[in-house]
GROMACS .gro file of C-alpha atoms in nm:
model
   74
    1PHE     CA    1  -0.023   0.008  -0.015
    2ASP     CA    2   0.169   0.349  -0.072
    3ASN     CA    3  -0.059   0.512   0.221
    4ILE     CA    4  -0.337   0.473   0.450
    5VAL     CA    5  -0.560   0.630   0.202
    6THR     CA    6  -0.482   0.288  -0.019
    7PHE     CA    7  -0.551   0.070   0.307
    8LYS     CA    8  -0.825   0.237   0.349
    9LYS     CA    9  -1.010   0.175   0.018
   10SER     CA   10  -0.885  -0.159   0.011
   11ILE     CA   11  -1.030  -0.278   0.335
   12ALA     CA   12  -1.371  -0.124   0.209
   13LYS     CA   13  -1.396  -0.344  -0.066
   14GLU     CA   14  -1.412  -0.607   0.127
   15LYS     CA   15  -1.612  -0.556   0.394
   16ARG     CA   16  -1.744  -0.907   0.414
   17ARG     CA   17  -1.369  -1.029   0.481
   18PHE     CA   18  -1.250  -0.735   0.736
   19ALA     CA   19  -1.649  -0.854   0.968
   20LYS     CA   20  -1.486  -1.222   0.915
   21ALA     CA   21  -1.170  -1.141   1.028
   22PHE     CA   22  -1.229  -0.945   1.296
   23THR     CA   23  -1.480  -1.113   1.400
   24ALA     CA   24  -1.242  -1.403   1.445
   25HIS     CA   25  -1.043  -1.177   1.704
   26LEU     CA   26  -1.281  -1.069   1.842
   27LEU     CA   27  -1.419  -1.470   1.922
   28ARG     CA   28  -1.055  -1.530   2.001
   29PHE     CA   29  -1.023  -1.251   2.275
   30ALA     CA   30  -1.382  -1.324   2.433
   31LEU     CA   31  -1.349  -1.685   2.452
   32SER     CA   32  -0.958  -1.617   2.599
   33ARG     CA   33  -0.841  -1.947   2.343
   34GLU     CA   34  -0.744  -2.018   2.028
   35LEU     CA   35  -1.054  -2.074   1.834
   36SER     CA   36  -1.110  -2.426   1.701
   37PRO     CA   37  -1.249  -2.572   1.341
   38ALA     CA   38  -1.614  -2.540   1.532
   39ASP     CA   39  -1.587  -2.185   1.620
   40THR     CA   40  -1.591  -2.065   1.199
   41LEU     CA   41  -1.929  -2.179   1.208
   42THR     CA   42  -1.992  -1.918   1.487
   43ILE     CA   43  -1.785  -1.633   1.331
   44ASP     CA   44  -2.006  -1.726   1.005
   45GLY     CA   45  -2.314  -1.712   1.169
   46ILE     CA   46  -2.224  -1.389   1.341
   47VAL     CA   47  -2.115  -1.184   0.989
   48ASN     CA   48  -2.421  -1.321   0.818
   49GLN     CA   49  -2.666  -1.214   1.124
   50THR     CA   50  -2.440  -0.846   1.138
   51GLU     CA   51  -2.412  -0.800   0.706
   52LYS     CA   52  -2.784  -0.611   0.711
   53GLU     CA   53  -2.703  -0.365   0.968
   54GLY     CA   54  -2.357  -0.296   0.727
   55PHE     CA   55  -2.085  -0.513   1.015
   56LYS     CA   56  -2.129  -0.258   1.276
   57LEU     CA   57  -1.869  -0.302   1.545
   58LYS     CA   58  -2.158  -0.277   1.801
   59SER     CA   59  -2.370  -0.538   1.602
   60LEU     CA   60  -2.054  -0.722   1.563
   61ILE     CA   61  -1.955  -0.699   1.965
   62ARG     CA   62  -2.311  -0.806   2.036
   63LYS     CA   63  -2.353  -1.149   1.882
   64VAL     CA   64  -2.027  -1.269   2.025
   65VAL     CA   65  -2.124  -1.210   2.387
   66GLN     CA   66  -2.457  -1.343   2.264
   67SER     CA   67  -2.283  -1.653   2.086
   68ASP     CA   68  -2.315  -2.019   2.231
   69GLY     CA   69  -2.001  -2.059   2.258
   70PHE     CA   70  -1.934  -1.719   2.520
   71LEU     CA   71  -2.222  -1.744   2.726
   72GLN     CA   72  -2.116  -2.121   2.806
   73SER     CA   73  -1.724  -2.027   2.888
   74ASN     CA   74  -1.866  -1.782   3.159
   0.00000   0.00000   0.00000
């Protein structure tokens, strides 16, 4: 990337991909463990559920803390 503007534009083109990666990092942090292959289903579900809201941070966080994995780990 030449500069931050180019970097931002490239991320904006791939909102779903960015949301999926961000959700995975957020879920890993929330669960305090490495993610397993089964967690991929949770991540995909969260991304699908938040797409209509534009993958807003508030929506992603809400869905992570409402996920079965998070609720069962605490």
